XYZ file of C-alpha atoms in Angstrom:
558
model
C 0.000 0.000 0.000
C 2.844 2.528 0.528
C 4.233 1.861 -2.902
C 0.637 2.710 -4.203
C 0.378 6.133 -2.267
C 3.644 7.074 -3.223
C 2.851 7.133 -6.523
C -0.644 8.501 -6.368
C 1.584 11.633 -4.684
C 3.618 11.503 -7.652
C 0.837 11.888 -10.195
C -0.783 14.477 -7.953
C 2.596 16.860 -8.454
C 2.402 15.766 -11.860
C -0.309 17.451 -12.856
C -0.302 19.921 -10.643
C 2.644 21.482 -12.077
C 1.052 20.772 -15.569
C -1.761 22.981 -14.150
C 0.425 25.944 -13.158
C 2.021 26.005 -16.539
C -1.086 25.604 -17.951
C -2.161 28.720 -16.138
C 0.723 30.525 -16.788
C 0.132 29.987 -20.626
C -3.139 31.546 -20.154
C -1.446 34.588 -19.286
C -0.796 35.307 -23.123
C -4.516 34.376 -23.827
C -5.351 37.418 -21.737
C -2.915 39.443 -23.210
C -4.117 38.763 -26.759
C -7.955 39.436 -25.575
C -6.884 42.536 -24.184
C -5.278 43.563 -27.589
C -7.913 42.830 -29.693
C -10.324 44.611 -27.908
C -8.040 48.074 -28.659
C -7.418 46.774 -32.041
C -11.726 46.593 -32.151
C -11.906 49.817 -31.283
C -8.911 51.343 -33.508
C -10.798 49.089 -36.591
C -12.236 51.157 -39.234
C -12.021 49.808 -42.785
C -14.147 46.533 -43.625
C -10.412 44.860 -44.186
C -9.531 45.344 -40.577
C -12.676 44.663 -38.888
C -12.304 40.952 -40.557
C -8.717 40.946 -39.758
C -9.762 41.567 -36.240
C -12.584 38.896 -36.671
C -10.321 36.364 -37.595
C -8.095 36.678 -34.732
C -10.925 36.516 -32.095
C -12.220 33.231 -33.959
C -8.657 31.843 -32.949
C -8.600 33.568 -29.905
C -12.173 32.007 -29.011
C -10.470 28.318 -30.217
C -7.556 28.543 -28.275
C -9.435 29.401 -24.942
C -11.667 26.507 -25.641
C -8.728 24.307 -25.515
C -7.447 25.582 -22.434
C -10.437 24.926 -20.669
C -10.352 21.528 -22.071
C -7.327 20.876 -20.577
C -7.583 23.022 -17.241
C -10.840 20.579 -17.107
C -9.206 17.260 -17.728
C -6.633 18.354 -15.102
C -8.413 19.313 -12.427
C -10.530 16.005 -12.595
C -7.583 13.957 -12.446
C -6.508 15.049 -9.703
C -9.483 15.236 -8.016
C -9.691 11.838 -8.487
C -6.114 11.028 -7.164
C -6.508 12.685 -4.657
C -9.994 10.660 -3.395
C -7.867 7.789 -4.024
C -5.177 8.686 -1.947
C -7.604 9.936 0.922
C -8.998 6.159 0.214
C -5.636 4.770 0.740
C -4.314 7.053 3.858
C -7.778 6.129 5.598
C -6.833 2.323 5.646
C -3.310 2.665 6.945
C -2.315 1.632 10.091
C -2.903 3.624 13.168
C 0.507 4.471 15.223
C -0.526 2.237 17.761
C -0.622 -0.618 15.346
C 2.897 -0.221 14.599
C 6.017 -0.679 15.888
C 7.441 1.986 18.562
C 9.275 4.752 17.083
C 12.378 5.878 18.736
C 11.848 8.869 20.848
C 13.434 11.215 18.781
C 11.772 10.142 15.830
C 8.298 10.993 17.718
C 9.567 14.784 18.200
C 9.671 14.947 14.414
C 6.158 13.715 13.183
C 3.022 16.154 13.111
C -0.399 14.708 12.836
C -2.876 16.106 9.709
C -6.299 15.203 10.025
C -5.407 12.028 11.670
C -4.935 10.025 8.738
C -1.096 10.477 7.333
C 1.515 11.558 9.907
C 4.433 13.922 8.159
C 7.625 14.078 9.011
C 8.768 17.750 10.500
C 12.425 17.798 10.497
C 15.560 16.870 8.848
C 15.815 15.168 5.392
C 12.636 13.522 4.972
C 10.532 16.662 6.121
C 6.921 16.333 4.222
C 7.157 12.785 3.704
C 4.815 10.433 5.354
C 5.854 7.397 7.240
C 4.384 5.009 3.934
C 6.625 7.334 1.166
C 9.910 7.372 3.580
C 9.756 3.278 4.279
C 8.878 2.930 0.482
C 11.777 5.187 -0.496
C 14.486 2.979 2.392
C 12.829 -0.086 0.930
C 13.823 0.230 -2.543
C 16.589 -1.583 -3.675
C 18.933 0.644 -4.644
C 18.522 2.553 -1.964
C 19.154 -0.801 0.496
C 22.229 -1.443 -1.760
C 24.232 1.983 -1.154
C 23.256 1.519 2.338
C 24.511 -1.729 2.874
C 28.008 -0.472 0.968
C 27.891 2.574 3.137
C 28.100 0.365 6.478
C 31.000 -1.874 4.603
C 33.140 1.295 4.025
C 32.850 2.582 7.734
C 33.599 -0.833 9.525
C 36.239 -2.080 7.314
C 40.175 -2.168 8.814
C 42.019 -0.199 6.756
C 41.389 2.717 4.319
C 39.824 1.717 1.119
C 41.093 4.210 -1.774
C 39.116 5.619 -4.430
C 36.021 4.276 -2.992
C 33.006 5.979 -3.685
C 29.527 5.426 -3.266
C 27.112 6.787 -5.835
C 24.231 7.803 -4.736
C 20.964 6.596 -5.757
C 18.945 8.554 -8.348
C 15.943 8.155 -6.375
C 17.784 10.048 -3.194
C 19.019 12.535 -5.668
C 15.631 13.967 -6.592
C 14.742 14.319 -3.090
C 18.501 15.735 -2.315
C 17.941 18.762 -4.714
C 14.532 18.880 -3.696
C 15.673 19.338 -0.267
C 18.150 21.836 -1.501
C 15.477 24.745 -1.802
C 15.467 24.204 1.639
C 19.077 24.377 2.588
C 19.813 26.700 -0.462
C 17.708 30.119 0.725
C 18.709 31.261 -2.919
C 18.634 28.472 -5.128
C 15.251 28.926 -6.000
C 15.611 32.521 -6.448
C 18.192 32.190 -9.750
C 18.271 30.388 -13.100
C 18.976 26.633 -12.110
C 19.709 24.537 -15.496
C 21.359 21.090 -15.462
C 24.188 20.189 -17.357
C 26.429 17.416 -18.236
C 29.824 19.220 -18.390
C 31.528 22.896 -19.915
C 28.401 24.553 -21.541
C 27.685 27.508 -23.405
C 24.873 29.833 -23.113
C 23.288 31.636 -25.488
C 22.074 35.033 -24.492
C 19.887 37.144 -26.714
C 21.229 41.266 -26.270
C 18.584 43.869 -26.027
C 15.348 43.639 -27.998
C 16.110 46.285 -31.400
C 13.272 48.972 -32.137
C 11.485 49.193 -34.734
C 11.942 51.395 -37.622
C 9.248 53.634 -38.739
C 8.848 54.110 -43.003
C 6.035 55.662 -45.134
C 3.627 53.393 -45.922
C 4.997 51.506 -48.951
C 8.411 52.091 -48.135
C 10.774 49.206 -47.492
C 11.524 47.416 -44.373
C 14.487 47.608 -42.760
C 16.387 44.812 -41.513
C 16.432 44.648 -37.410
C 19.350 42.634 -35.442
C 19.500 40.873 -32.656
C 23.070 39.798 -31.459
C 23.188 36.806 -29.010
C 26.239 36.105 -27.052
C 27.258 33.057 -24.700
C 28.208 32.686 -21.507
C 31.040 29.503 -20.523
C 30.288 27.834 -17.366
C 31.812 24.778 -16.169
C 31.673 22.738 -12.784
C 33.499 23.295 -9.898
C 33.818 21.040 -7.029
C 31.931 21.626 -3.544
C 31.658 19.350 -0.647
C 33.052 18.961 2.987
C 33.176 16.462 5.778
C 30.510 14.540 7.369
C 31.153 12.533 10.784
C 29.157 9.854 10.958
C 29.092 8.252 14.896
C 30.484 4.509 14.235
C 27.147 3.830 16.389
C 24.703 5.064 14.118
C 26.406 2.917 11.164
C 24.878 0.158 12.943
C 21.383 2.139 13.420
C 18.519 1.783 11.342
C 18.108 2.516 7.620
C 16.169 5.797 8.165
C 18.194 7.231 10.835
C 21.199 6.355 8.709
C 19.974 7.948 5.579
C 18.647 11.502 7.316
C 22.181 11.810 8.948
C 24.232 11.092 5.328
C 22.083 13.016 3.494
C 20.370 15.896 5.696
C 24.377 17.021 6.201
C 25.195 16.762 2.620
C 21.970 19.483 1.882
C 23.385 21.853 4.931
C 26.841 21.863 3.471
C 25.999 22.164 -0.266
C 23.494 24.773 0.564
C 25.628 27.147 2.579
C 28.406 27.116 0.513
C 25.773 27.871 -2.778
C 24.056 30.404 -0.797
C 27.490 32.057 -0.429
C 29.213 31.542 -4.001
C 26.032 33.042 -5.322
C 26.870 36.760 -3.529
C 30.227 36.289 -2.777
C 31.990 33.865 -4.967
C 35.222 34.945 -6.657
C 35.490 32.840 -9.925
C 38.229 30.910 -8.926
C 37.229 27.270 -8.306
C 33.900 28.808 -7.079
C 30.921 30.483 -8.920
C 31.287 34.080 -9.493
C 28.786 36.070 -7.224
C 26.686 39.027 -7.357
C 28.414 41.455 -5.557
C 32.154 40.453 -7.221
C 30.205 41.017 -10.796
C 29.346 44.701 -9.607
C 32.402 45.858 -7.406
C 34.503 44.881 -11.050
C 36.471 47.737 -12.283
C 37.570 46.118 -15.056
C 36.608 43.296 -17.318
C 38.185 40.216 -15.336
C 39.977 37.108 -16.842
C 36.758 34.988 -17.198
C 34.950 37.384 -19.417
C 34.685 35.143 -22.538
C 35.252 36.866 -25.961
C 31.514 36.125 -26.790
C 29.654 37.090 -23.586
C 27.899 40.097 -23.514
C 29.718 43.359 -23.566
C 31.603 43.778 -19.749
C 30.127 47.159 -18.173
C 31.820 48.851 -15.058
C 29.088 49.037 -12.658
C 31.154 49.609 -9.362
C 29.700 53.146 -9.199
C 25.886 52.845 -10.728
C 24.899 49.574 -8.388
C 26.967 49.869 -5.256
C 24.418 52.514 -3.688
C 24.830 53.433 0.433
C 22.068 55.807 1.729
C 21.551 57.056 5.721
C 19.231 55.381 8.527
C 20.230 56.593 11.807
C 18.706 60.560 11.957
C 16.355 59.413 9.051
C 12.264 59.658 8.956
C 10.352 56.287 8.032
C 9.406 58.566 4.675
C 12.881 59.922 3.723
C 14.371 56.602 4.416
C 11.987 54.222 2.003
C 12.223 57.094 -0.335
C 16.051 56.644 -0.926
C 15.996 53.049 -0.172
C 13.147 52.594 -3.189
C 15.197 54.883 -5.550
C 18.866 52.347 -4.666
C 16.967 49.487 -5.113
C 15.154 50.755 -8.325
C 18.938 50.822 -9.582
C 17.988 47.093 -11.141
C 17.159 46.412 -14.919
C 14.328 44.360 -15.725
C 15.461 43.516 -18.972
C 15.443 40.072 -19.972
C 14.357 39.143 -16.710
C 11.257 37.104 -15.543
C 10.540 39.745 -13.308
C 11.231 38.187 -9.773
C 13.146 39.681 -7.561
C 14.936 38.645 -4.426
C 16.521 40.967 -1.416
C 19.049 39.539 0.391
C 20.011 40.478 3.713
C 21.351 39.212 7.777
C 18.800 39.220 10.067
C 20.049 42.764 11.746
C 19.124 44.188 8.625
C 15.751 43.108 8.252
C 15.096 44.138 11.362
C 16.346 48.158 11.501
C 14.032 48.141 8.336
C 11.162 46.874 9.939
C 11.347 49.017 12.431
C 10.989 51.975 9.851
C 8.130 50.206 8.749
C 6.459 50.194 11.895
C 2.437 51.506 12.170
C -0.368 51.444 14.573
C -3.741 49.883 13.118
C -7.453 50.577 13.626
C -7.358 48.001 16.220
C -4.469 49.878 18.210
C -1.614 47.603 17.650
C 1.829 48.018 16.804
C 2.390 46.346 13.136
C 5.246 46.268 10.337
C 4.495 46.919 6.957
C 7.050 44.161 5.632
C 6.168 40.227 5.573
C 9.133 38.780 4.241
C 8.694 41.149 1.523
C 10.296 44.536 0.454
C 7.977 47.317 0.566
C 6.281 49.042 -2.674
C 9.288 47.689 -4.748
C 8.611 44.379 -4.279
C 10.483 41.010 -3.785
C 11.102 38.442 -1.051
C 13.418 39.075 1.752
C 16.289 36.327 2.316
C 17.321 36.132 5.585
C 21.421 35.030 5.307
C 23.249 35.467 8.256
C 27.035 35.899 6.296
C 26.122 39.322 4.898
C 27.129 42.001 6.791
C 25.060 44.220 8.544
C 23.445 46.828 6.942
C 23.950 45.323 3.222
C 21.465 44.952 1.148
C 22.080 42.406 -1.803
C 18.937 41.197 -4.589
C 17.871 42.048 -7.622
C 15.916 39.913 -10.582
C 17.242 35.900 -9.677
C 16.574 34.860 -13.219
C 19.468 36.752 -14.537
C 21.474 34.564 -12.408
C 22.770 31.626 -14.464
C 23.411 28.732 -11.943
C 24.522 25.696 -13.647
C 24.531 22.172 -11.790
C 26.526 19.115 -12.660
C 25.990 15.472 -12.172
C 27.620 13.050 -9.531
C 26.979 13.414 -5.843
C 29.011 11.038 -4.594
C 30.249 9.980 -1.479
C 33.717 8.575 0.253
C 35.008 7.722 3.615
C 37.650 7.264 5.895
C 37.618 5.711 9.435
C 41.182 7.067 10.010
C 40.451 11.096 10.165
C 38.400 11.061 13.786
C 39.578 7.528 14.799
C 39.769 8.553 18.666
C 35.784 10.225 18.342
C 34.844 6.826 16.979
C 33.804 8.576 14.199
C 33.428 7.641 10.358
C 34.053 10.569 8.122
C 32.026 10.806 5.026
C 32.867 13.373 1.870
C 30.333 14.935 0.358
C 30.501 16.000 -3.134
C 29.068 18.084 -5.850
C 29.430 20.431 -8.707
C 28.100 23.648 -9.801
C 29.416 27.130 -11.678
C 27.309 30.345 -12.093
C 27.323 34.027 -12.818
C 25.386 36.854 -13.410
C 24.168 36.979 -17.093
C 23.363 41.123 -16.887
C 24.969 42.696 -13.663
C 22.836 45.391 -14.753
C 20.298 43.694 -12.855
C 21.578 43.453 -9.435
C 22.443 45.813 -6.515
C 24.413 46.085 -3.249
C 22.669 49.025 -0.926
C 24.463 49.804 2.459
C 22.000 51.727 4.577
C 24.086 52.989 7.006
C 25.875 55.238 4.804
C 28.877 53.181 3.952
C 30.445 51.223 1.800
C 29.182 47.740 0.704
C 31.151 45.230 1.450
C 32.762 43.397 -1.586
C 34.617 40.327 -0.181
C 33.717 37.812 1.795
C 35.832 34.832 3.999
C 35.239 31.027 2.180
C 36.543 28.052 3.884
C 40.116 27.643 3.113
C 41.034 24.847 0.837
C 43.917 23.215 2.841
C 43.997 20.244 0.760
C 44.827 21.495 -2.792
C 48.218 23.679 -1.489
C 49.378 23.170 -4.599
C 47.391 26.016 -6.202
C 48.737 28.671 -4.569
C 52.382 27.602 -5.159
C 55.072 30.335 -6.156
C 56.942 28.543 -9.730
C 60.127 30.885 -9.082
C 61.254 33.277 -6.414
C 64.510 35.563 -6.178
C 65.950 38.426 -4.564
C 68.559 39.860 -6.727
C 71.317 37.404 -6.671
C 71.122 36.572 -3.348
C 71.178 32.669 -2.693
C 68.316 31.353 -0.969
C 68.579 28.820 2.064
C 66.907 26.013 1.806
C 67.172 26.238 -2.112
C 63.729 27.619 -3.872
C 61.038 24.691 -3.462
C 57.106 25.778 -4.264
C 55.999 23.784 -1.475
C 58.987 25.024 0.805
C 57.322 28.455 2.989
C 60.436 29.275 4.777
C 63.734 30.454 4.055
C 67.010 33.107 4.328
C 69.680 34.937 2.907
C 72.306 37.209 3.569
C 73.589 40.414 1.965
C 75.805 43.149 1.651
C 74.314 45.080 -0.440
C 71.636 48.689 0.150
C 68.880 47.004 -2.001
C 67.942 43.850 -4.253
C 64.705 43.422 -6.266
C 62.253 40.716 -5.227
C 60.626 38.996 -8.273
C 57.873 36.215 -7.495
C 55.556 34.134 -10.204
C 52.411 32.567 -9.277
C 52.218 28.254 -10.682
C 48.589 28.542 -10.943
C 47.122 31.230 -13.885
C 45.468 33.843 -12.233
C 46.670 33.280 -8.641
C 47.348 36.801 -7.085
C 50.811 37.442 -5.876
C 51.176 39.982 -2.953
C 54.885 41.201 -1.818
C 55.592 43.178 1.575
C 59.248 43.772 2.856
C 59.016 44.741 6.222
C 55.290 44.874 6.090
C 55.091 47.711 3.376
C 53.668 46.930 -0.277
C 55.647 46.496 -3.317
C 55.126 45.578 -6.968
C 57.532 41.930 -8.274
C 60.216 43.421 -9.642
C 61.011 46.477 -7.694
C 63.554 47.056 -5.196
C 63.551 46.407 -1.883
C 66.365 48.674 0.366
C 67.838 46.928 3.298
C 68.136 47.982 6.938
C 70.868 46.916 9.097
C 70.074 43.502 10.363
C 67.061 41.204 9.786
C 64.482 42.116 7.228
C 61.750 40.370 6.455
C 59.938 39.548 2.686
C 56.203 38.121 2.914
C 55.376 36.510 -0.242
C 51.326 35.975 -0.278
C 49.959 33.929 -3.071
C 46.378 33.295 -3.347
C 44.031 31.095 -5.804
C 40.120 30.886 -4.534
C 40.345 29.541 -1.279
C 43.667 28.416 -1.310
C 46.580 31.009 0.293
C 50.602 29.830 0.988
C 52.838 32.040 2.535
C 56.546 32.180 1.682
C 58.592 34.264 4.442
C 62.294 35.060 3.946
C 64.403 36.626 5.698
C 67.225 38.852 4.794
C 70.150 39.463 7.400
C 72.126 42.556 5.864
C 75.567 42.742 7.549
């Protein structure tokens, strides 16, 4: 029986998403019966009134077959959905079932008194028949059972990976509009690799001519945007004890800290990312003052927008009135164009409330209220509540010109070895994504505290990929290095007689930043650094994405 509900759920989403598109489609048929009835009244010669005629007759046919189908739709699931009532009406009452654990109790609501949902973790809206149906299936049994071989076995096993399921997959990035505040928000399309884009550029006008005249020829340029897949993932510890629980406590630990740690590091590439080995975010895109490496030779034409869409307006000393006004007029910075017309704000939750509290009012009934739920006054737009951004920034704009493209294989590994004294197995979680803003014209950072936006933001450091920020050569004049030059080697010396040497460094990676201080002031690779009597020290700071080294010498001038 929980095999048959399951699916009846299935169709039900089916065709309920059918129905919004269908809806959405009729939209246009609006649209077109709101144009004829101007063209009706702008109709004077016999030729237009039938021209007119003509396109209400197909008008008229096309709204008959929507209704058709909005009809056929709604029956069905109608119908499923007496079915399912049927079914969830002749399940088993709790106490006609095993005991739960304890826990597991703390996470189940009751609706109606005929299907209990889960409240909490990875199964959350699932009822007790679709999450044993899911555990049940064999697949899922099958990475389960490999999952409990990996984290009891002796010795490290190498390259072993555990694919998981398709069937956990779908409910993974379903569950990722959970973890993933913004996911939802952008353009999410699925691809298998390195993909191009095309983006249409700006709609042309049309040209006006006498009569009879000839047409002339309108263009529309399209351009493409490259995005590729970078790796995300991190560390799950998985208590040796629950290896040996039960299926369903097993799965909602894997794969409830998978969603958390995919969707906080999305959530953050989206605004902050930097392009290397990450996403590049919102706010990067707009604080550009030049066209960056990744600009591809057909993507749209790279604007500096550092000025126009980094906005800062005053709170403190402010009335409600002056304060929305300049807020409104930042946040109408965005462009519409191309977009679907959705917007998003993004904010901490410090934010959200100082603006509240300018939105405060007194009702008929006498009590205090805020003119904001979840949404951005007169301009429109939900409020996301991220608690990275930093106070007082305001980050959103139209999603849907965010291109957010998602690669296959989530996969999983483990080791035993990494928290062997926690009795702990540790579990990798991985996936792969790459985005960017298709029009930064779009998007827009407002501080409202009269400063300026911040533009950078902290990632997790990748410790485990050193190799990336490795120097390839490094030399200060002619002076001999001790040890001798290694890209892995941080520390070293030299001596010198001399009043000055230049210090030359070169990044391994391509477009790793190279950063030189001797005796903690700035210089450019290549210039010349004067000596003071005794030690002086060189800092050497390379940086790729996450990944930073720093090389330290030190120069003892006699």
């Amino acid at each position: 029986m929980a095999l048959r509900q399951l699916m009846l759920t299935k169709k039900i989403d089916q065709r309920k998403k059918a129905l919004e598109e269908l809806l959405r489609d009729n939209e246009g048929l609006k649209t077109r019966s709101e144009e004829l009835e101007t063209a009706l009244e702008e109709a004077k010669t016999d030729e237009e009134i039938a021209a007119v005629d003509e396109e209400i007759t197909k008008l008229d046919a096309d709204q008959a077959n929507f209704d058709e189908k909005k009809g056929v739709l709604e029956g069905e699931i109608a119908d499923l959905e007496k079915d399912l009532e049927q079914l969830n009406s002749k399940a088993p009452s709790n106490n006609q079932r095993t005991a739960e654990p304890e826990a597991e109790k703390r996470t189940i609501l009751g609706t109606g008194g005929t299907m209990k949902m889960i409240e909490r973790g990875f199964f959350k809206g699932f009822s007790h028949e679709q999450r044993s149906a899911l555990i049940a299936r064999e697949e899922v049994q099958e990475f389960l059972q490999r999952t409990r071989e990996l984290g009891t076995q002796e010795r490290s096993v190498t390259n072993a990976e555990l694919l998981i399921p398709d069937v956990l997959l779908g409910v993974l990035r379903d569950n990722l509009h959970r973890y993933s505040k913004l996911i939802s928000k952008v353009y999410l399309r699925n691809v298998p690799g390195t993909t191009r884009t095309n983006i249409a550029g700006e709609i042309p006008e049309g040209i006006w001519t006498e009569a009879c005249a000839k047409l002339n020829e309108l263009t529309i340029s399209f351009s493409q945007i490259e995005t590729d897949g970078y790796k995300v993932g991190g560390y799950i510890a998985i208590c040796n004890a629950t290896l040996q629980d039960s299926d369903i406590n097993l799965t909602n630990e894997i794969m409830d800290n998978i969603s958390q740690a995919i969707g906080l590091a999305l959530d953050k590439a989206i605004l902050y990312g930097t392009g290397k080995k990450m996403p590049v975010g919102i706010v990067t895109r707009l604080s550009e003052t030049e066209q960056p490496p990744y600009w591809g030779t057909k993507a749209p034409t790279w604007t500096d927008m550092h000025q126009s869409n980094l906005k800062k307006i005053t709170y403190e000393g402010s009335t409600a009135e002056a304060f929305f006004s300049a807020l409104i007029l930042a946040l109408g910075t965005v462009k519409a164009n191309y977009s679907t017309g959705q917007k998003f704000w993004a904010m901490n939750s410090n934010t959200f409330a100082k603006i509240q509290a300018k939105a405060l009012s007194i009702n008929a009934a006498g009590a205090i209220v805020s003119g904001m739920n979840m949404t951005m006054p007169v301009v429109g737009g939900d409020v996301v509540i991220l608690e990275f951004i930093p106070d007082n920034d305001i980050i959103g704009g139209y999603g849907s010109l965010y291109l957010l493209a998602e690669r296959e294989g989530i996969n999983l590994s483990q080791s035993e070895h990494v928290q062997f004294i926690e009795d702990n197995t540790v579990f990798k979680g991985i996936a792969r994504y790459d985005g960017r803003p298709i029009f930064g014209e779009g998007f827009v950072i407002v501080n409202i505290n009269n400063q300026d936006p911040t533009t950078t933001m902290t990632f997790a450091p990748d410790t485990s990929n050193p190799e990336d920020a490795y120097l390839s050569s490094l030399a200060i004049g002619s002076l001999t290095l001790s040890p001798a030059f290694s890209g892995a080697t941080g520390k070293y010396t030299a001596a010198t007689a001399n009043a000055s040497n230049t210090v030359t460094a070169a990044a391994a990676k391509t477009g790793a930043s190279v950063t030189i201080k001797v005796n903690n002031v700035t210089q450019e690779s290549g210039a010349s650094a004067t000596w003071t009597a005794g030690e002086n020290t060189v800092e050497i700071t390379v940086k790729y994405g996450t990944t930073t080294k720093v090389y330290t010498v030190i120069v003892t001038k006699s």
